[in-house]
XYZ file of N, CA and C in Angstrom:
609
model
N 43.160 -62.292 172.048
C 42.174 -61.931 173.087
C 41.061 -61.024 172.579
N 41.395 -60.226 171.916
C 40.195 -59.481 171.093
C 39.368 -60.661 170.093
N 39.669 -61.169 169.488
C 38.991 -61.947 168.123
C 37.367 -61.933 168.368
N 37.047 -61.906 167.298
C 35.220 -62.203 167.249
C 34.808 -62.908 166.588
N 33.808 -62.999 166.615
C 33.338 -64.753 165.811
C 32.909 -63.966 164.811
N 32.928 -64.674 163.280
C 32.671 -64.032 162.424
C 30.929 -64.356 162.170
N 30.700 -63.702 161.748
C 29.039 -63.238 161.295
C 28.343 -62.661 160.061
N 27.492 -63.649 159.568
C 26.800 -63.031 158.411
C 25.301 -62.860 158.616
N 25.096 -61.732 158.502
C 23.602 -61.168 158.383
C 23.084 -61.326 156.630
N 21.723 -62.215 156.552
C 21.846 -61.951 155.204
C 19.906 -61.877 155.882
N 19.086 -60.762 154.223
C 18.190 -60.566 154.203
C 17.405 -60.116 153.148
N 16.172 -60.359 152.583
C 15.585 -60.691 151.489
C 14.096 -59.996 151.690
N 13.645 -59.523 150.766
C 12.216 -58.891 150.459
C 11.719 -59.195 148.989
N 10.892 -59.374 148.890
C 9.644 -59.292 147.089
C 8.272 -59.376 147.510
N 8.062 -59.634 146.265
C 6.317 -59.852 145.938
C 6.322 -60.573 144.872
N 4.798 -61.152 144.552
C 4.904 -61.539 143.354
C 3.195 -60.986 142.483
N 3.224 -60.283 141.130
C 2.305 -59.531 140.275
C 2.000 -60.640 139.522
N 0.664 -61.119 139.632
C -0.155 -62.009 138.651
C -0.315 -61.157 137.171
N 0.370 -61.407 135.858
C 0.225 -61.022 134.994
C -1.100 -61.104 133.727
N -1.439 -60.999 132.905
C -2.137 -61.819 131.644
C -1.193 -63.069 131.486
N -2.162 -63.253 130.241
C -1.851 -65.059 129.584
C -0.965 -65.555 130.324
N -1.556 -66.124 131.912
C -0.436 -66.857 132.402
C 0.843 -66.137 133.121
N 1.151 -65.580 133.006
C 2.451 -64.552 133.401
C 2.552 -64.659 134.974
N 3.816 -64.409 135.849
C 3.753 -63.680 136.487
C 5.346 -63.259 137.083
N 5.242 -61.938 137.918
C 6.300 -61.382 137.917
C 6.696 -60.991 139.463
N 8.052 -61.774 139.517
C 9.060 -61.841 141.060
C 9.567 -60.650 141.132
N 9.336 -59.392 141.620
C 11.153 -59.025 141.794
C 11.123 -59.145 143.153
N 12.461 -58.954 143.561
C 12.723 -58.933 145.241
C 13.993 -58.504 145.263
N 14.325 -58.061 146.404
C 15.827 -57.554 147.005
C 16.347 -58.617 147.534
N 17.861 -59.026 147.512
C 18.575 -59.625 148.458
C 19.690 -59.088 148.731
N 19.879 -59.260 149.807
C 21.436 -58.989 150.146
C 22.136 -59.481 151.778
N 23.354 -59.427 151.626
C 23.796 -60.059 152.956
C 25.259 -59.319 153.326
N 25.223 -59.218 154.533
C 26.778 -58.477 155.230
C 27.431 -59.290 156.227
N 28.792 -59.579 155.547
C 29.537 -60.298 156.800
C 30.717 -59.813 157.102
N 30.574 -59.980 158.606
C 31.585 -59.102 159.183
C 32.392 -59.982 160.277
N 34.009 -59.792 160.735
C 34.400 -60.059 161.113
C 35.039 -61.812 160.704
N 35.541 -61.721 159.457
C 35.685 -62.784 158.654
C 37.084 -63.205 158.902
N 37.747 -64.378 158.927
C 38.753 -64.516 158.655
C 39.607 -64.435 157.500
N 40.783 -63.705 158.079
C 41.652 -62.768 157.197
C 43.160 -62.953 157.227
N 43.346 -64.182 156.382
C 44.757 -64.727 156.593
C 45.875 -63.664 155.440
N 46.830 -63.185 155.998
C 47.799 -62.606 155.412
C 49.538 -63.410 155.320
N 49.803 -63.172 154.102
C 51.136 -64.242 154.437
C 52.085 -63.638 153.007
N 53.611 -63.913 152.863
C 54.161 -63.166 151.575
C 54.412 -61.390 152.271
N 54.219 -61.483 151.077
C 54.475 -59.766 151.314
C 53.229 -59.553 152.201
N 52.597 -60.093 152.493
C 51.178 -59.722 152.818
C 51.330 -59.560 154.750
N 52.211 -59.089 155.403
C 51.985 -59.581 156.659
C 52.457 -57.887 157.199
N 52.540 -58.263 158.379
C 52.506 -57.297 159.609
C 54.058 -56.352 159.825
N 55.137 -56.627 159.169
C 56.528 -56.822 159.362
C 56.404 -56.347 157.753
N 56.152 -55.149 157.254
C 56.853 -54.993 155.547
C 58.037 -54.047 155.473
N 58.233 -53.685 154.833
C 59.433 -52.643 155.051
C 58.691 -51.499 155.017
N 58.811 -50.350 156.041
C 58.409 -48.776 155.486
C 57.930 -48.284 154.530
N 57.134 -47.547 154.046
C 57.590 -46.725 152.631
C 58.901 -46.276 152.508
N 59.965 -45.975 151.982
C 60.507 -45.043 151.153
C 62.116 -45.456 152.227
N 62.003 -46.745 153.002
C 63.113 -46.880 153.535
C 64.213 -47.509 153.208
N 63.916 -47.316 152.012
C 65.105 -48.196 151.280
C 66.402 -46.815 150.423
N 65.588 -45.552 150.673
C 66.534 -44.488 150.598
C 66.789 -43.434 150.989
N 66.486 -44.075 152.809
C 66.838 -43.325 153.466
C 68.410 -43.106 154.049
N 68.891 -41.663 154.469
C 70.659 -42.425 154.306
C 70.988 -43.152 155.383
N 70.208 -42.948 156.818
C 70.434 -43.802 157.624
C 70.664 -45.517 157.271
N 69.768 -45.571 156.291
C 69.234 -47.536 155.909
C 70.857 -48.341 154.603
N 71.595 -46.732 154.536
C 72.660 -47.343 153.751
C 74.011 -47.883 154.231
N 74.196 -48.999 153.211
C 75.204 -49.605 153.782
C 76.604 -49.057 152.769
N 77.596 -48.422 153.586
C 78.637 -48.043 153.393
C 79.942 -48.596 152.335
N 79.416 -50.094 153.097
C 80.744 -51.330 152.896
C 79.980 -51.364 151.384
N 79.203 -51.509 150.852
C 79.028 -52.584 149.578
C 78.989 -50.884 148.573
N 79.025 -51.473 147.147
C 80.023 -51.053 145.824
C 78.602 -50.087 145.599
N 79.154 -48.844 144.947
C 77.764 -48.302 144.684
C 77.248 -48.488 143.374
N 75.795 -48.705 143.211
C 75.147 -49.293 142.422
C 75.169 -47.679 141.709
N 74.087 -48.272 140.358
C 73.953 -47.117 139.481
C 73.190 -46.052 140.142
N 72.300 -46.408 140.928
C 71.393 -45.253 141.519
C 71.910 -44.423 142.779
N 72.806 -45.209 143.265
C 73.714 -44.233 144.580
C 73.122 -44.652 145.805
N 72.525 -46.033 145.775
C 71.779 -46.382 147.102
C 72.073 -47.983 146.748
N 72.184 -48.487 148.268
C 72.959 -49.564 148.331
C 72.420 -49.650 150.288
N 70.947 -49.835 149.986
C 70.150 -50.046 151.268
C 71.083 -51.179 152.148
N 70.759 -51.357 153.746
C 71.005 -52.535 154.351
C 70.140 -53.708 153.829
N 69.882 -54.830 154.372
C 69.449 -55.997 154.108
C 68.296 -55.855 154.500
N 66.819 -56.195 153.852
C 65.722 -56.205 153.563
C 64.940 -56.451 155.391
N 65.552 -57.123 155.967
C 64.890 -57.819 157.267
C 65.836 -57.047 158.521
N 66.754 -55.967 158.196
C 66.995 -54.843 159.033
C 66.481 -53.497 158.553
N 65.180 -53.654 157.686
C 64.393 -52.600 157.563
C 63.062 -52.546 157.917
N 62.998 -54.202 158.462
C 61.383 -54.165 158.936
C 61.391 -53.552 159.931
N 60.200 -52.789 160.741
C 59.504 -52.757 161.984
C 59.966 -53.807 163.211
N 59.685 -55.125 163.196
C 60.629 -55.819 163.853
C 62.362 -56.462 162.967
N 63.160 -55.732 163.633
C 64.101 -55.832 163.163
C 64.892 -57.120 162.959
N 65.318 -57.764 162.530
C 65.743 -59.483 161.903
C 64.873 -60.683 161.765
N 63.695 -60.654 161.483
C 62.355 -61.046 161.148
C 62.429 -60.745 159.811
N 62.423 -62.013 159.350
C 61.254 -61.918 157.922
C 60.130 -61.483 157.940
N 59.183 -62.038 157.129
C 57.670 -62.029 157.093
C 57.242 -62.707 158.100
N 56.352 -62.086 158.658
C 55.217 -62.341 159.492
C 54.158 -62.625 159.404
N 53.458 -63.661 158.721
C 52.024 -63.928 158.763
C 51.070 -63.796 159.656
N 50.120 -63.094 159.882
C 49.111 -63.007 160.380
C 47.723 -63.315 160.086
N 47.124 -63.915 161.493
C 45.039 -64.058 161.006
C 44.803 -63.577 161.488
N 43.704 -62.276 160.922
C 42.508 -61.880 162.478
C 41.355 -62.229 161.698
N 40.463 -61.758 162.329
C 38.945 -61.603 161.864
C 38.565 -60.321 161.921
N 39.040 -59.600 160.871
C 38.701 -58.109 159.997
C 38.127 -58.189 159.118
N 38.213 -59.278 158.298
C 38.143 -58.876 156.575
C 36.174 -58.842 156.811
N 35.567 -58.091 155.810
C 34.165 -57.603 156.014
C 33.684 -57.772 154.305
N 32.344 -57.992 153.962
C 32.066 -58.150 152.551
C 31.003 -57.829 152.530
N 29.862 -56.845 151.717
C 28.452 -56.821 151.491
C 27.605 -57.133 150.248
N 27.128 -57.742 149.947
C 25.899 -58.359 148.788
C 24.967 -57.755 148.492
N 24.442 -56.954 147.587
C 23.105 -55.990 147.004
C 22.709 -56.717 145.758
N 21.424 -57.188 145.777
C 21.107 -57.749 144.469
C 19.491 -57.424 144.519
N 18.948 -56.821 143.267
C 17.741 -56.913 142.514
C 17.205 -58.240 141.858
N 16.339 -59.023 141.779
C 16.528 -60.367 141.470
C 15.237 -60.184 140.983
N 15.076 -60.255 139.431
C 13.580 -60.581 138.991
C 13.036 -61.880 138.250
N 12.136 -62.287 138.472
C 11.930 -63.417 137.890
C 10.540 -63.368 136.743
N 10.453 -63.724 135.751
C 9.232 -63.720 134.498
C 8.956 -65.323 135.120
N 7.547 -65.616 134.973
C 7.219 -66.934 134.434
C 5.798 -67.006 133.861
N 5.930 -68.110 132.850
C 4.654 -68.403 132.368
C 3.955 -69.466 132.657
N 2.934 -69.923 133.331
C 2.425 -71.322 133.078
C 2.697 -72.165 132.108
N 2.018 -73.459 132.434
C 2.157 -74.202 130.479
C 0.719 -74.100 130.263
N 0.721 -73.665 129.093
C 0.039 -72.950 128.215
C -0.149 -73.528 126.628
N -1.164 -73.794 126.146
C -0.648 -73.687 124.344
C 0.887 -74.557 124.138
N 1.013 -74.909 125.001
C 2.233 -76.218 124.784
C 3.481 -75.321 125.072
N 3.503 -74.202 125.948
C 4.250 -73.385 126.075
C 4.827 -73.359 127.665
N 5.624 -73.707 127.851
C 6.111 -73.162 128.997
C 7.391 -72.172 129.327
N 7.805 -70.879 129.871
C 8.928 -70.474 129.780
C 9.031 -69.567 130.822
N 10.390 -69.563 131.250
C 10.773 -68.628 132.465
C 12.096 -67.843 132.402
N 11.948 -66.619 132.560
C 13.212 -65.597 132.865
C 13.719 -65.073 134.130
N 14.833 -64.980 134.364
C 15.617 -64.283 135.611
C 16.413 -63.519 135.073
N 16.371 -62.407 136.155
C 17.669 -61.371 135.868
C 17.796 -60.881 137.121
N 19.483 -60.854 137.387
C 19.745 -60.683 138.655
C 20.972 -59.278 138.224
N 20.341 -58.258 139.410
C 22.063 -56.609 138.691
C 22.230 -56.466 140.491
N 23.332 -57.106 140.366
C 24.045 -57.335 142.050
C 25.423 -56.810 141.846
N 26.044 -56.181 143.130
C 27.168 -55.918 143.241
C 27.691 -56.561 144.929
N 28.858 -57.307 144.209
C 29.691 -57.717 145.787
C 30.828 -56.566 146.028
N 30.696 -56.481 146.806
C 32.083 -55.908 147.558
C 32.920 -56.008 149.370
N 34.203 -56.313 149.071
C 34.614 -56.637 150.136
C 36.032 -55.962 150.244
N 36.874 -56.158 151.199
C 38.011 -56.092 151.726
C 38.869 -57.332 151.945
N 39.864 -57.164 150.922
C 40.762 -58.594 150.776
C 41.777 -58.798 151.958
N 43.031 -59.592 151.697
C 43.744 -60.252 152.596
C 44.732 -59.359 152.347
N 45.162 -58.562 151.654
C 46.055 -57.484 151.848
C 46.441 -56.681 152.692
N 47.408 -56.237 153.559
C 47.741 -55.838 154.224
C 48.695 -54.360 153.837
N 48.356 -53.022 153.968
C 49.410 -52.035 154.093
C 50.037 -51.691 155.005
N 51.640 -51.173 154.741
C 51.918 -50.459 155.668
C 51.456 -49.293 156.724
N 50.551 -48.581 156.235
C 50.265 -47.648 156.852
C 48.763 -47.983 157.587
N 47.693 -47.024 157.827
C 46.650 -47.673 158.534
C 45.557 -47.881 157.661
N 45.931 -47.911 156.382
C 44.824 -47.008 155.241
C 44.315 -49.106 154.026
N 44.314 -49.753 155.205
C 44.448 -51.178 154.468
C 42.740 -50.785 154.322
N 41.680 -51.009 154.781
C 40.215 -50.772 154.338
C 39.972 -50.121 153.719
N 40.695 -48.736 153.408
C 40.221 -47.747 152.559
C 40.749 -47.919 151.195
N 42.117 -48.530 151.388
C 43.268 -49.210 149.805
C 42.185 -50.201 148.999
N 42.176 -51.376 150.173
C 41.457 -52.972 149.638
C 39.892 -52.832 149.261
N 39.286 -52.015 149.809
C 37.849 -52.177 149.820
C 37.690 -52.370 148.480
N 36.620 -53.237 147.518
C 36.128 -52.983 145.920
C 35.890 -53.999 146.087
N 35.369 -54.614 144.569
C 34.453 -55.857 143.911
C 35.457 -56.696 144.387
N 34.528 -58.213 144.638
C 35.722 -59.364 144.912
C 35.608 -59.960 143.443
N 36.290 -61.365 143.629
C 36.404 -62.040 142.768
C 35.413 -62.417 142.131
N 34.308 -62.424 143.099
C 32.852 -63.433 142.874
C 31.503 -62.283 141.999
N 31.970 -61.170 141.841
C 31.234 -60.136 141.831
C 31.073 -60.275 140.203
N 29.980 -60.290 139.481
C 29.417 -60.298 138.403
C 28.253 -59.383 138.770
N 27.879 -58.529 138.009
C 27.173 -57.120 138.183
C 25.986 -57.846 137.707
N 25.501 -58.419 136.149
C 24.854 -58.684 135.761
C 24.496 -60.477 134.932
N 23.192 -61.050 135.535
C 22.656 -62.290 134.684
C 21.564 -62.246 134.263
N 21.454 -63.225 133.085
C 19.746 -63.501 132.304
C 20.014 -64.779 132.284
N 19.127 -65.418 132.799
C 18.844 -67.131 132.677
C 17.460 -67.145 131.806
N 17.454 -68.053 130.633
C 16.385 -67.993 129.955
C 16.150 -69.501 129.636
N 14.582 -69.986 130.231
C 14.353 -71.557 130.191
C 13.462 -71.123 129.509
N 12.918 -72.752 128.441
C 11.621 -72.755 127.698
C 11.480 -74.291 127.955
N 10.120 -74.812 127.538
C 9.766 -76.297 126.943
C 8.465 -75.733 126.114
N 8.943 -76.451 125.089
C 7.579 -76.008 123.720
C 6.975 -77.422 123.360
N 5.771 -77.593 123.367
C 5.353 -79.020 123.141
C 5.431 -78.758 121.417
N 5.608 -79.556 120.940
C 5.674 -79.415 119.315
C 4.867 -79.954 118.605
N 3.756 -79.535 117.355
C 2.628 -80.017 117.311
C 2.485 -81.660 116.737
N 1.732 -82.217 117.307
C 1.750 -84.119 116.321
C 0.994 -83.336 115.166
N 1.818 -84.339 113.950
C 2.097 -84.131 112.866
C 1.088 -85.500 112.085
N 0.888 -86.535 112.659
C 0.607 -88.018 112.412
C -0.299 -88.361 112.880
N -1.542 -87.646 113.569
C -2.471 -88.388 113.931
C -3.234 -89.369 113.810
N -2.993 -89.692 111.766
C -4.020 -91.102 111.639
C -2.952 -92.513 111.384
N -1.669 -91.834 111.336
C -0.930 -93.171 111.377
C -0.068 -93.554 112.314
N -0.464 -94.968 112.967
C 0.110 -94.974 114.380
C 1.831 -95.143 114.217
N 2.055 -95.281 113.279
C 4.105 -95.759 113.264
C 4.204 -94.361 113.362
N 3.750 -93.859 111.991
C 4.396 -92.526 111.761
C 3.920 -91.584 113.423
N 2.932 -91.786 114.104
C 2.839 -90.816 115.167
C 3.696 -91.620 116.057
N 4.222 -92.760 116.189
C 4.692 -92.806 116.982
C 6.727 -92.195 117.142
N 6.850 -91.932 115.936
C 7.990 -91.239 115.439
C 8.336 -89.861 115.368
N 7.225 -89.106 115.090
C 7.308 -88.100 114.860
C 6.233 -87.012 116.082
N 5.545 -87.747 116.790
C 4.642 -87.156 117.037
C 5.620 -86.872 119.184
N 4.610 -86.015 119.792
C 4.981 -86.557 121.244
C 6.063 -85.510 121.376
N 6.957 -84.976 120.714
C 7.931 -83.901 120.853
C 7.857 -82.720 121.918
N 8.787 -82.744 122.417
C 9.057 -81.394 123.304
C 10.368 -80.073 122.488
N 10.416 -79.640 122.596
C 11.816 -78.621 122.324
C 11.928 -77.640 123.508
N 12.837 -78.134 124.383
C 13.350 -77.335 126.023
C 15.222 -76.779 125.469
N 15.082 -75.695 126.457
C 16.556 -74.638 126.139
C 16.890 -74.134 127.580
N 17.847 -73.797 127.763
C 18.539 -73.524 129.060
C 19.773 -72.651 128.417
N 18.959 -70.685 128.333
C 20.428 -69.636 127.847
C 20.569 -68.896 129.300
N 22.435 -68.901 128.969
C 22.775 -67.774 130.548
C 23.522 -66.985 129.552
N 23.423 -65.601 130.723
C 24.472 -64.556 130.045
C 24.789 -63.723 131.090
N 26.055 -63.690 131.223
C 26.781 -63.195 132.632
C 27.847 -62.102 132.306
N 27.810 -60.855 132.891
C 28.995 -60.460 132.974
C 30.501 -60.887 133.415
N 31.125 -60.268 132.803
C 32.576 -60.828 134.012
C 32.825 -60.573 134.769
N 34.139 -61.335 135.580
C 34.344 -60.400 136.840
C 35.193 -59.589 136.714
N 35.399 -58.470 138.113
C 36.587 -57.938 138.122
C 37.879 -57.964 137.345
N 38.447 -57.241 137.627
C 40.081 -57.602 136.936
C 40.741 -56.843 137.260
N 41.964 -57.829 137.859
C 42.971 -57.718 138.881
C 44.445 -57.187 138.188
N 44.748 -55.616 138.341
C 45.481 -55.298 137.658
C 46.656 -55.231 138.361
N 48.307 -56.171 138.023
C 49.368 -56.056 138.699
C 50.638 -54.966 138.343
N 51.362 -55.242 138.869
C 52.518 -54.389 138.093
C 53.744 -55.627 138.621
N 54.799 -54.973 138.659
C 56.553 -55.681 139.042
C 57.233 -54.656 139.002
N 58.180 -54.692 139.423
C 59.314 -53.509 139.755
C 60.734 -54.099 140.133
N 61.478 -53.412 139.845
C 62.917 -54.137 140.660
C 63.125 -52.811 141.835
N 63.421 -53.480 142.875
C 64.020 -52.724 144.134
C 65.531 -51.926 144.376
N 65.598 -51.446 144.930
C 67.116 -51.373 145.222
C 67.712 -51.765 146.298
């Protein structure tokens, strides 16, 4: 009964500076905020986890079974949830929230002198709030950081170079050698994030 439709606001500003020889220069802002996203939780990931720290509490111990090395010998995992004999609980709402900041500049040159070439560079940061779920109320303030998609920094670098005819008085040979282009297409991207885990054994 609460749910909201999810929503993205996205919005953009530049100019563009007529340079010398041909030149000219983009920058602009973009960025976009969406809120109220769908936010599927499932696994450990749900509504129903166990407590913090209730696995040694003495109430949560079971009497009957052999004592382990550590002196705790909890009840059964699904008489420690919140709802009591329930597994996991998967849940969707529409919480999860994400924002987009990007500087975006662009170089270009006319064709020119048999020259044509263009640069971009984009220094953006994503950040959002994942599908994770904590026990306590502190899940936006835990999850919030870079998503997956988040690369800080790119350079895209295009050219086409006409290449000079070489053969002008002989028609085979110009037709072989002459007429040339030389075009390139370089990227260079940061990486993304990185998702650091751990494992543990329980008691």
């Amino acid at each position: 009964p609460s749910g909201k439709v999810p929503t993205i606001y996205s919005f953009t500003s530049g100019f563009e500076i007529k340079l010398p020889d041909g030149f000219t220069l983009s920058p602009s802002y973009v960025g976009s905020m969406s809120r109220h996203l769908a936010n599927f939780a499932s696994g450990l990931e749900t509504v129903n986890q166990i407590p913090y720290g209730a696995t040694f509490l003495p109430q949560n111990q079971d009497p009957t079974l052999p004592a382990s090395s550590s002196g705790l010998n909890s009840l059964a995992p699904d008489l420690l949830r919140p709802y009591r004999g329930y597994s996991t609980i998967a849940l969707l709402t529409n919480e999860a929230t994400s924002n987009y900041n990007a500087l975006q500049v662009q170089l270009n040159r006319k064709f020119s002198k048999g020259l044509f070439m263009g640069l971009s560079y984009t220094w953006a940061k994503s950040l959002g709030v994942d599908a994770i779920r904590t026990v306590d109320s502190n899940t936006r303030k835990a999850n919030y950081g870079p998503q997956s998609i988040d690369q800080r920094q790119s350079l895209t670098v295009n050219y086409v170079y006409k290449l000079p005819n070489l053969a002008k008085s002989n028609n085979l040979l110009h037709t072989v050698v002459d007429q040339w282009q030389l075009s390139g297409i370089a990227s260079f991207q940061t990486g993304t994030a990185y998702a650091a885990t751990y494992s543990y054994a329980g008691v």
